[in-house]
JSON list of C-alpha atoms in Angstrom, two decimals:
[
{"chain": "D", "resi": 5, "resn": "MET", "atom": "CA", "xyz": [106.35, 113.67, 98.23]},
{"chain": "D", "resi": 6, "resn": "LYS", "atom": "CA", "xyz": [106.69, 113.97, 102.00]},
{"chain": "D", "resi": 7, "resn": "LYS", "atom": "CA", "xyz": [106.59, 110.73, 103.98]},
{"chain": "D", "resi": 8, "resn": "LEU", "atom": "CA", "xyz": [103.45, 111.65, 105.92]},
{"chain": "D", "resi": 9, "resn": "GLN", "atom": "CA", "xyz": [101.55, 112.58, 102.75]},
{"chain": "D", "resi": 10, "resn": "PHE", "atom": "CA", "xyz": [102.65, 109.29, 101.15]},
{"chain": "D", "resi": 11, "resn": "TYR", "atom": "CA", "xyz": [101.38, 107.27, 104.12]},
{"chain": "D", "resi": 12, "resn": "ILE", "atom": "CA", "xyz": [98.05, 109.12, 104.29]},
{"chain": "D", "resi": 13, "resn": "LEU", "atom": "CA", "xyz": [97.50, 108.74, 100.54]},
{"chain": "D", "resi": 14, "resn": "GLY", "atom": "CA", "xyz": [98.63, 105.11, 100.50]},
{"chain": "D", "resi": 15, "resn": "PHE", "atom": "CA", "xyz": [96.57, 104.00, 103.51]},
{"chain": "D", "resi": 16, "resn": "SER", "atom": "CA", "xyz": [93.52, 105.89, 102.26]},
{"chain": "D", "resi": 17, "resn": "ALA", "atom": "CA", "xyz": [93.84, 104.32, 98.80]},
{"chain": "D", "resi": 18, "resn": "LEU", "atom": "CA", "xyz": [94.13, 100.85, 100.33]},
{"chain": "D", "resi": 19, "resn": "MET", "atom": "CA", "xyz": [91.09, 101.29, 102.59]},
{"chain": "D", "resi": 20, "resn": "LEU", "atom": "CA", "xyz": [89.02, 102.81, 99.78]},
{"chain": "D", "resi": 21, "resn": "CYS", "atom": "CA", "xyz": [89.88, 100.00, 97.35]},
{"chain": "D", "resi": 22, "resn": "ASP", "atom": "CA", "xyz": [89.10, 97.33, 99.97]},
{"chain": "D", "resi": 23, "resn": "THR", "atom": "CA", "xyz": [85.80, 99.03, 100.76]},
{"chain": "D", "resi": 24, "resn": "LEU", "atom": "CA", "xyz": [84.93, 99.33, 97.06]},
{"chain": "D", "resi": 25, "resn": "THR", "atom": "CA", "xyz": [85.62, 95.60, 96.71]},
{"chain": "D", "resi": 26, "resn": "GLN", "atom": "CA", "xyz": [83.26, 94.66, 99.55]},
{"chain": "D", "resi": 27, "resn": "ILE", "atom": "CA", "xyz": [80.47, 97.00, 98.42]},
{"chain": "D", "resi": 28, "resn": "SER", "atom": "CA", "xyz": [80.76, 95.64, 94.88]},
{"chain": "D", "resi": 29, "resn": "PHE", "atom": "CA", "xyz": [80.60, 92.07, 96.23]},
{"chain": "D", "resi": 30, "resn": "LYS", "atom": "CA", "xyz": [77.44, 92.89, 98.15]},
{"chain": "D", "resi": 31, "resn": "LEU", "atom": "CA", "xyz": [75.77, 94.65, 95.20]},
{"chain": "D", "resi": 32, "resn": "ALA", "atom": "CA", "xyz": [76.70, 91.74, 92.92]},
{"chain": "D", "resi": 33, "resn": "SER", "atom": "CA", "xyz": [75.34, 89.16, 95.36]},
{"chain": "D", "resi": 34, "resn": "ASN", "atom": "CA", "xyz": [72.13, 91.20, 95.83]},
{"chain": "D", "resi": 35, "resn": "HIS", "atom": "CA", "xyz": [71.62, 90.98, 92.08]},
{"chain": "D", "resi": 36, "resn": "GLY", "atom": "CA", "xyz": [71.85, 87.18, 92.12]},
{"chain": "D", "resi": 37, "resn": "GLY", "atom": "CA", "xyz": [69.59, 86.74, 95.15]},
{"chain": "D", "resi": 38, "resn": "GLU", "atom": "CA", "xyz": [70.17, 84.05, 97.80]},
{"chain": "D", "resi": 39, "resn": "PHE", "atom": "CA", "xyz": [72.89, 81.55, 96.89]},
{"chain": "D", "resi": 40, "resn": "ALA", "atom": "CA", "xyz": [71.78, 78.49, 94.97]},
{"chain": "D", "resi": 41, "resn": "MET", "atom": "CA", "xyz": [74.08, 75.84, 93.51]},
{"chain": "D", "resi": 42, "resn": "GLN", "atom": "CA", "xyz": [72.65, 76.49, 90.07]},
{"chain": "D", "resi": 43, "resn": "LEU", "atom": "CA", "xyz": [74.03, 77.83, 86.81]},
{"chain": "D", "resi": 44, "resn": "GLU", "atom": "CA", "xyz": [71.41, 80.60, 86.80]},
{"chain": "D", "resi": 45, "resn": "TRP", "atom": "CA", "xyz": [72.76, 82.03, 90.06]},
{"chain": "D", "resi": 46, "resn": "PHE", "atom": "CA", "xyz": [76.31, 82.22, 88.69]},
{"chain": "D", "resi": 47, "resn": "LEU", "atom": "CA", "xyz": [75.12, 83.68, 85.37]},
{"chain": "D", "resi": 48, "resn": "SER", "atom": "CA", "xyz": [73.07, 86.39, 87.07]},
{"chain": "D", "resi": 49, "resn": "ILE", "atom": "CA", "xyz": [76.09, 87.34, 89.22]},
{"chain": "D", "resi": 50, "resn": "PHE", "atom": "CA", "xyz": [78.63, 87.43, 86.42]},
{"chain": "D", "resi": 51, "resn": "SER", "atom": "CA", "xyz": [76.37, 89.13, 83.89]},
{"chain": "D", "resi": 52, "resn": "GLN", "atom": "CA", "xyz": [76.21, 92.47, 85.70]},
{"chain": "D", "resi": 53, "resn": "PRO", "atom": "CA", "xyz": [78.88, 95.14, 86.22]},
{"chain": "D", "resi": 54, "resn": "TRP", "atom": "CA", "xyz": [79.36, 95.13, 90.01]},
{"chain": "D", "resi": 55, "resn": "ILE", "atom": "CA", "xyz": [81.31, 91.89, 89.96]},
{"chain": "D", "resi": 56, "resn": "TYR", "atom": "CA", "xyz": [83.92, 93.66, 87.84]},
{"chain": "D", "resi": 57, "resn": "GLY", "atom": "CA", "xyz": [83.96, 96.50, 90.39]},
{"chain": "D", "resi": 58, "resn": "ALA", "atom": "CA", "xyz": [85.08, 93.87, 92.91]},
{"chain": "D", "resi": 59, "resn": "VAL", "atom": "CA", "xyz": [87.87, 92.74, 90.55]},
{"chain": "D", "resi": 60, "resn": "LEU", "atom": "CA", "xyz": [88.99, 96.37, 90.05]},
{"chain": "D", "resi": 61, "resn": "GLY", "atom": "CA", "xyz": [88.92, 96.92, 93.81]},
{"chain": "D", "resi": 62, "resn": "TYR", "atom": "CA", "xyz": [91.11, 93.83, 94.30]},
{"chain": "D", "resi": 63, "resn": "LEU", "atom": "CA", "xyz": [93.63, 95.09, 91.73]},
{"chain": "D", "resi": 64, "resn": "GLY", "atom": "CA", "xyz": [93.70, 98.56, 93.32]},
{"chain": "D", "resi": 65, "resn": "SER", "atom": "CA", "xyz": [94.20, 97.02, 96.79]},
{"chain": "D", "resi": 66, "resn": "PHE", "atom": "CA", "xyz": [97.03, 94.84, 95.51]},
{"chain": "D", "resi": 67, "resn": "ILE", "atom": "CA", "xyz": [98.87, 97.79, 93.94]},
{"chain": "D", "resi": 68, "resn": "ALA", "atom": "CA", "xyz": [98.33, 100.02, 97.01]},
{"chain": "D", "resi": 69, "resn": "TRP", "atom": "CA", "xyz": [99.42, 97.19, 99.36]},
{"chain": "D", "resi": 70, "resn": "MET", "atom": "CA", "xyz": [102.61, 96.39, 97.44]},
{"chain": "D", "resi": 71, "resn": "THR", "atom": "CA", "xyz": [103.52, 100.11, 97.18]},
{"chain": "D", "resi": 72, "resn": "LEU", "atom": "CA", "xyz": [102.89, 100.66, 100.89]},
{"chain": "D", "resi": 73, "resn": "LEU", "atom": "CA", "xyz": [104.86, 97.59, 101.96]},
{"chain": "D", "resi": 74, "resn": "LYS", "atom": "CA", "xyz": [107.89, 98.85, 100.09]},
{"chain": "D", "resi": 75, "resn": "HIS", "atom": "CA", "xyz": [108.06, 102.02, 102.19]},
{"chain": "D", "resi": 76, "resn": "ALA", "atom": "CA", "xyz": [105.74, 101.83, 105.21]},
{"chain": "D", "resi": 77, "resn": "PRO", "atom": "CA", "xyz": [106.26, 99.90, 108.46]},
{"chain": "D", "resi": 78, "resn": "VAL", "atom": "CA", "xyz": [104.43, 96.59, 108.32]},
{"chain": "D", "resi": 79, "resn": "GLY", "atom": "CA", "xyz": [102.39, 97.17, 111.53]},
{"chain": "D", "resi": 80, "resn": "PRO", "atom": "CA", "xyz": [100.39, 100.19, 110.36]},
{"chain": "D", "resi": 81, "resn": "ALA", "atom": "CA", "xyz": [100.20, 98.68, 106.87]},
{"chain": "D", "resi": 82, "resn": "PHE", "atom": "CA", "xyz": [98.68, 95.50, 108.33]},
{"chain": "D", "resi": 83, "resn": "ALA", "atom": "CA", "xyz": [96.16, 97.57, 110.31]},
{"chain": "D", "resi": 84, "resn": "ALA", "atom": "CA", "xyz": [95.19, 99.62, 107.26]},
{"chain": "D", "resi": 85, "resn": "SER", "atom": "CA", "xyz": [94.72, 96.47, 105.22]},
{"chain": "D", "resi": 86, "resn": "HIS", "atom": "CA", "xyz": [92.23, 95.05, 107.76]},
{"chain": "D", "resi": 87, "resn": "LEU", "atom": "CA", "xyz": [90.67, 98.12, 109.36]},
{"chain": "D", "resi": 88, "resn": "GLU", "atom": "CA", "xyz": [88.64, 98.64, 106.20]},
{"chain": "D", "resi": 89, "resn": "VAL", "atom": "CA", "xyz": [86.12, 96.74, 108.34]},
{"chain": "D", "resi": 90, "resn": "VAL", "atom": "CA", "xyz": [85.31, 100.06, 110.05]},
{"chain": "D", "resi": 91, "resn": "LEU", "atom": "CA", "xyz": [84.69, 101.89, 106.77]},
{"chain": "D", "resi": 92, "resn": "VAL", "atom": "CA", "xyz": [82.64, 98.96, 105.42]},
{"chain": "D", "resi": 93, "resn": "LEU", "atom": "CA", "xyz": [80.49, 98.99, 108.58]},
{"chain": "D", "resi": 94, "resn": "ILE", "atom": "CA", "xyz": [79.80, 102.71, 108.18]},
{"chain": "D", "resi": 95, "resn": "VAL", "atom": "CA", "xyz": [78.92, 102.31, 104.48]},
{"chain": "D", "resi": 96, "resn": "SER", "atom": "CA", "xyz": [76.74, 99.25, 105.23]},
{"chain": "D", "resi": 97, "resn": "ALA", "atom": "CA", "xyz": [74.78, 101.23, 107.81]},
{"chain": "D", "resi": 98, "resn": "VAL", "atom": "CA", "xyz": [74.37, 104.35, 105.64]},
{"chain": "D", "resi": 99, "resn": "TYR", "atom": "CA", "xyz": [73.97, 102.82, 102.18]},
{"chain": "D", "resi": 100, "resn": "PHE", "atom": "CA", "xyz": [72.49, 99.35, 102.82]},
{"chain": "D", "resi": 101, "resn": "GLY", "atom": "CA", "xyz": [70.66, 100.23, 106.05]},
{"chain": "D", "resi": 102, "resn": "ASP", "atom": "CA", "xyz": [72.35, 97.37, 107.96]},
{"chain": "D", "resi": 103, "resn": "ARG", "atom": "CA", "xyz": [71.65, 97.38, 111.68]},
{"chain": "D", "resi": 104, "resn": "LEU", "atom": "CA", "xyz": [73.74, 95.45, 114.20]},
{"chain": "D", "resi": 105, "resn": "ALA", "atom": "CA", "xyz": [72.38, 94.14, 117.51]},
{"chain": "D", "resi": 106, "resn": "PRO", "atom": "CA", "xyz": [74.00, 95.74, 120.61]},
{"chain": "D", "resi": 107, "resn": "MET", "atom": "CA", "xyz": [76.06, 92.57, 121.29]},
{"chain": "D", "resi": 108, "resn": "GLN", "atom": "CA", "xyz": [77.22, 92.57, 117.66]},
{"chain": "D", "resi": 109, "resn": "ILE", "atom": "CA", "xyz": [78.44, 96.16, 118.10]},
{"chain": "D", "resi": 110, "resn": "VAL", "atom": "CA", "xyz": [80.43, 94.96, 121.15]},
{"chain": "D", "resi": 111, "resn": "GLY", "atom": "CA", "xyz": [81.75, 92.12, 118.96]},
{"chain": "D", "resi": 112, "resn": "ALA", "atom": "CA", "xyz": [82.75, 94.61, 116.24]},
{"chain": "D", "resi": 113, "resn": "LEU", "atom": "CA", "xyz": [84.67, 96.72, 118.78]},
{"chain": "D", "resi": 114, "resn": "LEU", "atom": "CA", "xyz": [86.50, 93.62, 120.08]},
{"chain": "D", "resi": 115, "resn": "ILE", "atom": "CA", "xyz": [87.42, 92.64, 116.50]},
{"chain": "D", "resi": 116, "resn": "VAL", "atom": "CA", "xyz": [88.81, 96.13, 115.77]},
{"chain": "D", "resi": 117, "resn": "LEU", "atom": "CA", "xyz": [90.77, 96.04, 119.03]},
{"chain": "D", "resi": 118, "resn": "GLY", "atom": "CA", "xyz": [92.09, 92.59, 118.07]},
{"chain": "D", "resi": 119, "resn": "ILE", "atom": "CA", "xyz": [93.27, 93.89, 114.70]},
{"chain": "D", "resi": 120, "resn": "VAL", "atom": "CA", "xyz": [95.10, 96.76, 116.44]},
{"chain": "D", "resi": 121, "resn": "CYS", "atom": "CA", "xyz": [96.83, 94.21, 118.75]},
{"chain": "D", "resi": 122, "resn": "LEU", "atom": "CA", "xyz": [97.89, 92.08, 115.76]},
{"chain": "D", "resi": 123, "resn": "SER", "atom": "CA", "xyz": [99.25, 95.25, 114.08]},
{"chain": "D", "resi": 124, "resn": "PHE", "atom": "CA", "xyz": [101.39, 96.07, 117.14]},
{"chain": "D", "resi": 125, "resn": "SER", "atom": "CA", "xyz": [102.65, 92.50, 117.13]},
{"chain": "D", "resi": 126, "resn": "GLU", "atom": "CA", "xyz": [103.54, 92.72, 113.42]},
{"chain": "D", "resi": 127, "resn": "ALA", "atom": "CA", "xyz": [105.45, 95.96, 114.06]},
{"chain": "D", "resi": 128, "resn": "GLU", "atom": "CA", "xyz": [107.39, 94.36, 116.94]},
{"chain": "D", "resi": 129, "resn": "HIS", "atom": "CA", "xyz": [108.33, 91.36, 114.79]},
{"chain": "D", "resi": 130, "resn": "GLU", "atom": "CA", "xyz": [109.53, 93.71, 112.06]},
{"chain": "D", "resi": 131, "resn": "ASN", "atom": "CA", "xyz": [111.77, 95.43, 114.61]},
{"chain": "D", "resi": 132, "resn": "ASP", "atom": "CA", "xyz": [113.07, 91.98, 115.67]},
{"chain": "D", "resi": 133, "resn": "GLU", "atom": "CA", "xyz": [114.09, 91.31, 112.09]},
{"chain": "D", "resi": 134, "resn": "VAL", "atom": "CA", "xyz": [115.72, 94.73, 111.62]},
{"chain": "D", "resi": 135, "resn": "HIS", "atom": "CA", "xyz": [117.84, 94.62, 114.77]},
{"chain": "M", "resi": 21, "resn": "MET", "atom": "CA", "xyz": [73.01, 82.10, 111.38]},
{"chain": "M", "resi": 22, "resn": "SER", "atom": "CA", "xyz": [71.51, 79.48, 109.08]},
{"chain": "M", "resi": 23, "resn": "SER", "atom": "CA", "xyz": [73.27, 76.15, 108.51]},
{"chain": "M", "resi": 24, "resn": "ILE", "atom": "CA", "xyz": [74.02, 77.11, 104.88]},
{"chain": "M", "resi": 25, "resn": "ALA", "atom": "CA", "xyz": [75.65, 80.35, 106.08]},
{"chain": "M", "resi": 26, "resn": "ILE", "atom": "CA", "xyz": [77.81, 78.39, 108.57]},
{"chain": "M", "resi": 27, "resn": "LEU", "atom": "CA", "xyz": [78.81, 75.90, 105.88]},
{"chain": "M", "resi": 28, "resn": "ILE", "atom": "CA", "xyz": [79.80, 78.66, 103.42]},
{"chain": "M", "resi": 29, "resn": "TRP", "atom": "CA", "xyz": [81.68, 80.47, 106.22]},
{"chain": "M", "resi": 30, "resn": "VAL", "atom": "CA", "xyz": [83.72, 77.36, 107.08]},
{"chain": "M", "resi": 31, "resn": "ILE", "atom": "CA", "xyz": [84.56, 76.78, 103.40]},
{"chain": "M", "resi": 32, "resn": "ASN", "atom": "CA", "xyz": [85.61, 80.42, 103.07]},
{"chain": "M", "resi": 33, "resn": "VAL", "atom": "CA", "xyz": [87.92, 80.26, 106.12]},
{"chain": "M", "resi": 34, "resn": "THR", "atom": "CA", "xyz": [89.45, 76.99, 104.87]},
{"chain": "M", "resi": 35, "resn": "LEU", "atom": "CA", "xyz": [90.11, 78.34, 101.36]},
{"chain": "M", "resi": 36, "resn": "ASP", "atom": "CA", "xyz": [91.57, 81.60, 102.68]},
{"chain": "M", "resi": 37, "resn": "THR", "atom": "CA", "xyz": [93.88, 79.82, 105.12]},
{"chain": "M", "resi": 38, "resn": "VAL", "atom": "CA", "xyz": [95.07, 77.17, 102.65]},
{"chain": "M", "resi": 39, "resn": "GLY", "atom": "CA", "xyz": [95.53, 79.90, 100.01]},
{"chain": "M", "resi": 40, "resn": "HIS", "atom": "CA", "xyz": [97.73, 82.03, 102.26]},
{"chain": "M", "resi": 41, "resn": "VAL", "atom": "CA", "xyz": [99.80, 79.05, 103.43]},
{"chain": "M", "resi": 42, "resn": "ALA", "atom": "CA", "xyz": [100.29, 77.94, 99.82]},
{"chain": "M", "resi": 43, "resn": "LEU", "atom": "CA", "xyz": [101.41, 81.42, 98.73]},
{"chain": "M", "resi": 44, "resn": "LYS", "atom": "CA", "xyz": [103.81, 81.60, 101.67]},
{"chain": "M", "resi": 45, "resn": "PHE", "atom": "CA", "xyz": [105.26, 78.22, 100.62]},
{"chain": "M", "resi": 46, "resn": "ALA", "atom": "CA", "xyz": [105.73, 79.56, 97.09]},
{"chain": "M", "resi": 47, "resn": "ALA", "atom": "CA", "xyz": [107.30, 82.82, 98.32]},
{"chain": "M", "resi": 48, "resn": "VAL", "atom": "CA", "xyz": [109.82, 81.21, 100.67]},
{"chain": "M", "resi": 49, "resn": "SER", "atom": "CA", "xyz": [110.86, 78.36, 98.38]},
{"chain": "M", "resi": 50, "resn": "ASP", "atom": "CA", "xyz": [114.58, 78.62, 97.80]},
{"chain": "M", "resi": 51, "resn": "SER", "atom": "CA", "xyz": [114.79, 79.50, 94.12]},
{"chain": "M", "resi": 52, "resn": "LYS", "atom": "CA", "xyz": [118.46, 80.67, 94.20]},
{"chain": "M", "resi": 53, "resn": "GLU", "atom": "CA", "xyz": [117.49, 83.12, 91.46]},
{"chain": "M", "resi": 54, "resn": "SER", "atom": "CA", "xyz": [119.39, 86.39, 91.48]},
{"chain": "M", "resi": 55, "resn": "THR", "atom": "CA", "xyz": [116.92, 88.74, 89.79]},
{"chain": "M", "resi": 56, "resn": "GLU", "atom": "CA", "xyz": [113.34, 89.52, 90.74]},
{"chain": "M", "resi": 57, "resn": "LEU", "atom": "CA", "xyz": [112.08, 88.55, 87.27]},
{"chain": "M", "resi": 58, "resn": "ALA", "atom": "CA", "xyz": [113.83, 85.17, 87.46]},
{"chain": "M", "resi": 59, "resn": "ARG", "atom": "CA", "xyz": [112.37, 84.64, 90.95]},
{"chain": "M", "resi": 60, "resn": "TRP", "atom": "CA", "xyz": [108.85, 85.29, 89.64]},
{"chain": "M", "resi": 61, "resn": "LYS", "atom": "CA", "xyz": [109.43, 82.92, 86.72]},
{"chain": "M", "resi": 62, "resn": "PHE", "atom": "CA", "xyz": [110.53, 80.25, 89.19]},
{"chain": "M", "resi": 63, "resn": "MET", "atom": "CA", "xyz": [107.49, 80.90, 91.40]},
{"chain": "M", "resi": 64, "resn": "LEU", "atom": "CA", "xyz": [105.09, 80.69, 88.44]},
{"chain": "M", "resi": 65, "resn": "GLY", "atom": "CA", "xyz": [106.25, 77.14, 87.93]},
{"chain": "M", "resi": 66, "resn": "SER", "atom": "CA", "xyz": [105.75, 76.16, 91.55]},
{"chain": "M", "resi": 67, "resn": "PHE", "atom": "CA", "xyz": [102.82, 73.96, 92.54]},
{"chain": "M", "resi": 68, "resn": "PRO", "atom": "CA", "xyz": [102.00, 75.82, 95.82]},
{"chain": "M", "resi": 69, "resn": "LEU", "atom": "CA", "xyz": [101.57, 79.11, 93.96]},
{"chain": "M", "resi": 70, "resn": "TRP", "atom": "CA", "xyz": [98.86, 77.59, 91.76]},
{"chain": "M", "resi": 71, "resn": "VAL", "atom": "CA", "xyz": [97.20, 75.95, 94.76]},
{"chain": "M", "resi": 72, "resn": "GLY", "atom": "CA", "xyz": [97.03, 79.43, 96.29]},
{"chain": "M", "resi": 73, "resn": "ILE", "atom": "CA", "xyz": [95.66, 81.02, 93.11]},
{"chain": "M", "resi": 74, "resn": "VAL", "atom": "CA", "xyz": [92.97, 78.31, 92.76]},
{"chain": "M", "resi": 75, "resn": "CYS", "atom": "CA", "xyz": [91.99, 78.74, 96.44]},
{"chain": "M", "resi": 76, "resn": "PHE", "atom": "CA", "xyz": [91.60, 82.52, 96.02]},
{"chain": "M", "resi": 77, "resn": "CYS", "atom": "CA", "xyz": [89.58, 82.12, 92.80]},
{"chain": "M", "resi": 78, "resn": "LEU", "atom": "CA", "xyz": [87.23, 79.71, 94.59]},
{"chain": "M", "resi": 79, "resn": "GLU", "atom": "CA", "xyz": [87.10, 82.04, 97.59]},
{"chain": "M", "resi": 80, "resn": "PHE", "atom": "CA", "xyz": [85.94, 84.84, 95.28]},
{"chain": "M", "resi": 81, "resn": "VAL", "atom": "CA", "xyz": [82.78, 82.84, 94.45]},
{"chain": "M", "resi": 82, "resn": "VAL", "atom": "CA", "xyz": [82.33, 81.51, 97.99]},
{"chain": "M", "resi": 83, "resn": "TRP", "atom": "CA", "xyz": [82.49, 85.05, 99.42]},
{"chain": "M", "resi": 84, "resn": "LEU", "atom": "CA", "xyz": [79.75, 86.13, 96.96]},
{"chain": "M", "resi": 85, "resn": "ALA", "atom": "CA", "xyz": [77.62, 83.22, 98.16]},
{"chain": "M", "resi": 86, "resn": "PHE", "atom": "CA", "xyz": [78.31, 84.18, 101.79]},
{"chain": "M", "resi": 87, "resn": "LEU", "atom": "CA", "xyz": [77.21, 87.80, 101.26]},
{"chain": "M", "resi": 88, "resn": "SER", "atom": "CA", "xyz": [74.05, 86.58, 99.54]},
{"chain": "M", "resi": 89, "resn": "VAL", "atom": "CA", "xyz": [72.87, 84.97, 102.80]},
{"chain": "M", "resi": 90, "resn": "LEU", "atom": "CA", "xyz": [74.12, 87.62, 105.28]},
{"chain": "M", "resi": 91, "resn": "SER", "atom": "CA", "xyz": [74.31, 91.41, 105.47]},
{"chain": "M", "resi": 92, "resn": "LEU", "atom": "CA", "xyz": [77.60, 93.04, 104.44]},
{"chain": "M", "resi": 93, "resn": "SER", "atom": "CA", "xyz": [78.37, 94.27, 107.96]},
{"chain": "M", "resi": 94, "resn": "GLN", "atom": "CA", "xyz": [77.90, 90.80, 109.49]},
{"chain": "M", "resi": 95, "resn": "GLY", "atom": "CA", "xyz": [79.83, 89.21, 106.61]},
{"chain": "M", "resi": 96, "resn": "VAL", "atom": "CA", "xyz": [82.97, 91.33, 107.00]},
{"chain": "M", "resi": 97, "resn": "LEU", "atom": "CA", "xyz": [82.93, 90.93, 110.78]},
{"chain": "M", "resi": 98, "resn": "LEU", "atom": "CA", "xyz": [82.60, 87.13, 110.60]},
{"chain": "M", "resi": 99, "resn": "GLY", "atom": "CA", "xyz": [85.29, 87.10, 107.89]},
{"chain": "M", "resi": 100, "resn": "ALA", "atom": "CA", "xyz": [87.74, 88.55, 110.44]},
{"chain": "M", "resi": 101, "resn": "ILE", "atom": "CA", "xyz": [88.18, 85.03, 111.83]},
{"chain": "M", "resi": 102, "resn": "ASN", "atom": "CA", "xyz": [90.43, 84.40, 108.80]},
{"chain": "M", "resi": 103, "resn": "MET", "atom": "CA", "xyz": [93.14, 86.43, 110.53]},
{"chain": "M", "resi": 104, "resn": "VAL", "atom": "CA", "xyz": [93.05, 84.05, 113.50]},
{"chain": "M", "resi": 105, "resn": "SER", "atom": "CA", "xyz": [93.14, 80.90, 111.37]},
{"chain": "M", "resi": 106, "resn": "ILE", "atom": "CA", "xyz": [96.06, 82.26, 109.31]},
{"chain": "M", "resi": 107, "resn": "VAL", "atom": "CA", "xyz": [98.10, 83.08, 112.45]},
{"chain": "M", "resi": 108, "resn": "ILE", "atom": "CA", "xyz": [97.41, 79.54, 113.77]},
{"chain": "M", "resi": 109, "resn": "ALA", "atom": "CA", "xyz": [98.40, 78.03, 110.41]},
{"chain": "M", "resi": 110, "resn": "GLY", "atom": "CA", "xyz": [101.57, 80.17, 110.40]},
{"chain": "M", "resi": 111, "resn": "ARG", "atom": "CA", "xyz": [102.45, 78.80, 113.83]},
{"chain": "M", "resi": 112, "resn": "LEU", "atom": "CA", "xyz": [101.73, 75.15, 112.91]},
{"chain": "M", "resi": 113, "resn": "VAL", "atom": "CA", "xyz": [103.27, 75.11, 109.44]},
{"chain": "M", "resi": 114, "resn": "PHE", "atom": "CA", "xyz": [106.05, 77.73, 109.55]},
{"chain": "M", "resi": 115, "resn": "LYS", "atom": "CA", "xyz": [106.73, 77.81, 113.32]},
{"chain": "M", "resi": 116, "resn": "GLU", "atom": "CA", "xyz": [106.04, 81.56, 113.38]},
{"chain": "M", "resi": 117, "resn": "LYS", "atom": "CA", "xyz": [106.26, 83.36, 116.72]},
{"chain": "M", "resi": 118, "resn": "LEU", "atom": "CA", "xyz": [103.15, 83.71, 118.90]},
{"chain": "M", "resi": 119, "resn": "ASP", "atom": "CA", "xyz": [103.82, 86.55, 121.33]},
{"chain": "M", "resi": 120, "resn": "ARG", "atom": "CA", "xyz": [101.41, 87.87, 123.97]},
{"chain": "M", "resi": 121, "resn": "MET", "atom": "CA", "xyz": [100.14, 90.71, 121.80]},
{"chain": "M", "resi": 122, "resn": "ARG", "atom": "CA", "xyz": [99.36, 88.32, 118.95]},
{"chain": "M", "resi": 123, "resn": "LEU", "atom": "CA", "xyz": [97.57, 85.91, 121.31]},
{"chain": "M", "resi": 124, "resn": "LEU", "atom": "CA", "xyz": [95.57, 88.81, 122.77]},
{"chain": "M", "resi": 125, "resn": "GLY", "atom": "CA", "xyz": [94.61, 89.99, 119.27]},
{"chain": "M", "resi": 126, "resn": "MET", "atom": "CA", "xyz": [93.52, 86.48, 118.29]},
{"chain": "M", "resi": 127, "resn": "ALA", "atom": "CA", "xyz": [91.47, 86.09, 121.48]},
{"chain": "M", "resi": 128, "resn": "LEU", "atom": "CA", "xyz": [89.74, 89.47, 121.02]},
{"chain": "M", "resi": 129, "resn": "ILE", "atom": "CA", "xyz": [88.88, 88.73, 117.38]},
{"chain": "M", "resi": 130, "resn": "THR", "atom": "CA", "xyz": [87.59, 85.24, 118.24]},
{"chain": "M", "resi": 131, "resn": "VAL", "atom": "CA", "xyz": [85.32, 86.52, 121.05]},
{"chain": "M", "resi": 132, "resn": "GLY", "atom": "CA", "xyz": [84.15, 89.38, 118.79]},
{"chain": "M", "resi": 133, "resn": "VAL", "atom": "CA", "xyz": [83.31, 86.97, 115.97]},
{"chain": "M", "resi": 134, "resn": "ILE", "atom": "CA", "xyz": [81.40, 84.73, 118.42]},
{"chain": "M", "resi": 135, "resn": "PHE", "atom": "CA", "xyz": [79.34, 87.75, 119.58]},
{"chain": "M", "resi": 136, "resn": "VAL", "atom": "CA", "xyz": [78.55, 88.72, 115.99]},
{"chain": "M", "resi": 137, "resn": "GLY", "atom": "CA", "xyz": [77.82, 85.13, 114.94]},
{"chain": "M", "resi": 138, "resn": "ILE", "atom": "CA", "xyz": [75.48, 84.30, 117.83]},
{"chain": "M", "resi": 139, "resn": "TYR", "atom": "CA", "xyz": [73.23, 87.25, 117.04]},
{"chain": "M", "resi": 140, "resn": "ALA", "atom": "CA", "xyz": [73.45, 86.94, 113.23]}
]
């Protein structure tokens, strides 16, 4: 498989698995209602299938992450592992009807920019180690 | 943000940070094992690894509780602060480098999280 295809497939798989995990978490928590330190809350969460979707998503992310790290530069891999935020935001808006206040949208953009900066920093440190 | 949401958020950040630091301790411990399998066997017997695993298991439940009191979009954005706390912990515990780009990234994420949190 060509390098570019491997990266695209690997990064896409990682982002999709991370997004699946977060959506499953939200659907599972919706089922249990607002958090209460009671046995009933835990039982209602763990007695329906979405919680296992979150576990599957975690496993998929782990496999995709470990495969990517073996071949891909750490900077882009770090970004892909955290920029699932963008995909989750899109799904939350479309599927759950979440709406962010204008200042929260500014906050979201700053967070994404911050993740990109951390990714560049990771890539530079990797180069430090190589040379 | 309600006080219960803030409390759950702080617990989540703490568990995530301690979990990552513990796993890093386990990964860098000098096992002197030659094969990968032997290294994993050594790590499975290390206390920090289990501290990390327990933290992440607890975080699984805490994150569910967090998303039950906030929307998914706000939850994942506020959860981004974990990246900042882990970089700080890496600096304090493992003396990891803090270059300008990393500091800028941390500052941007922190300000972004404050914006999201204030209006949550």
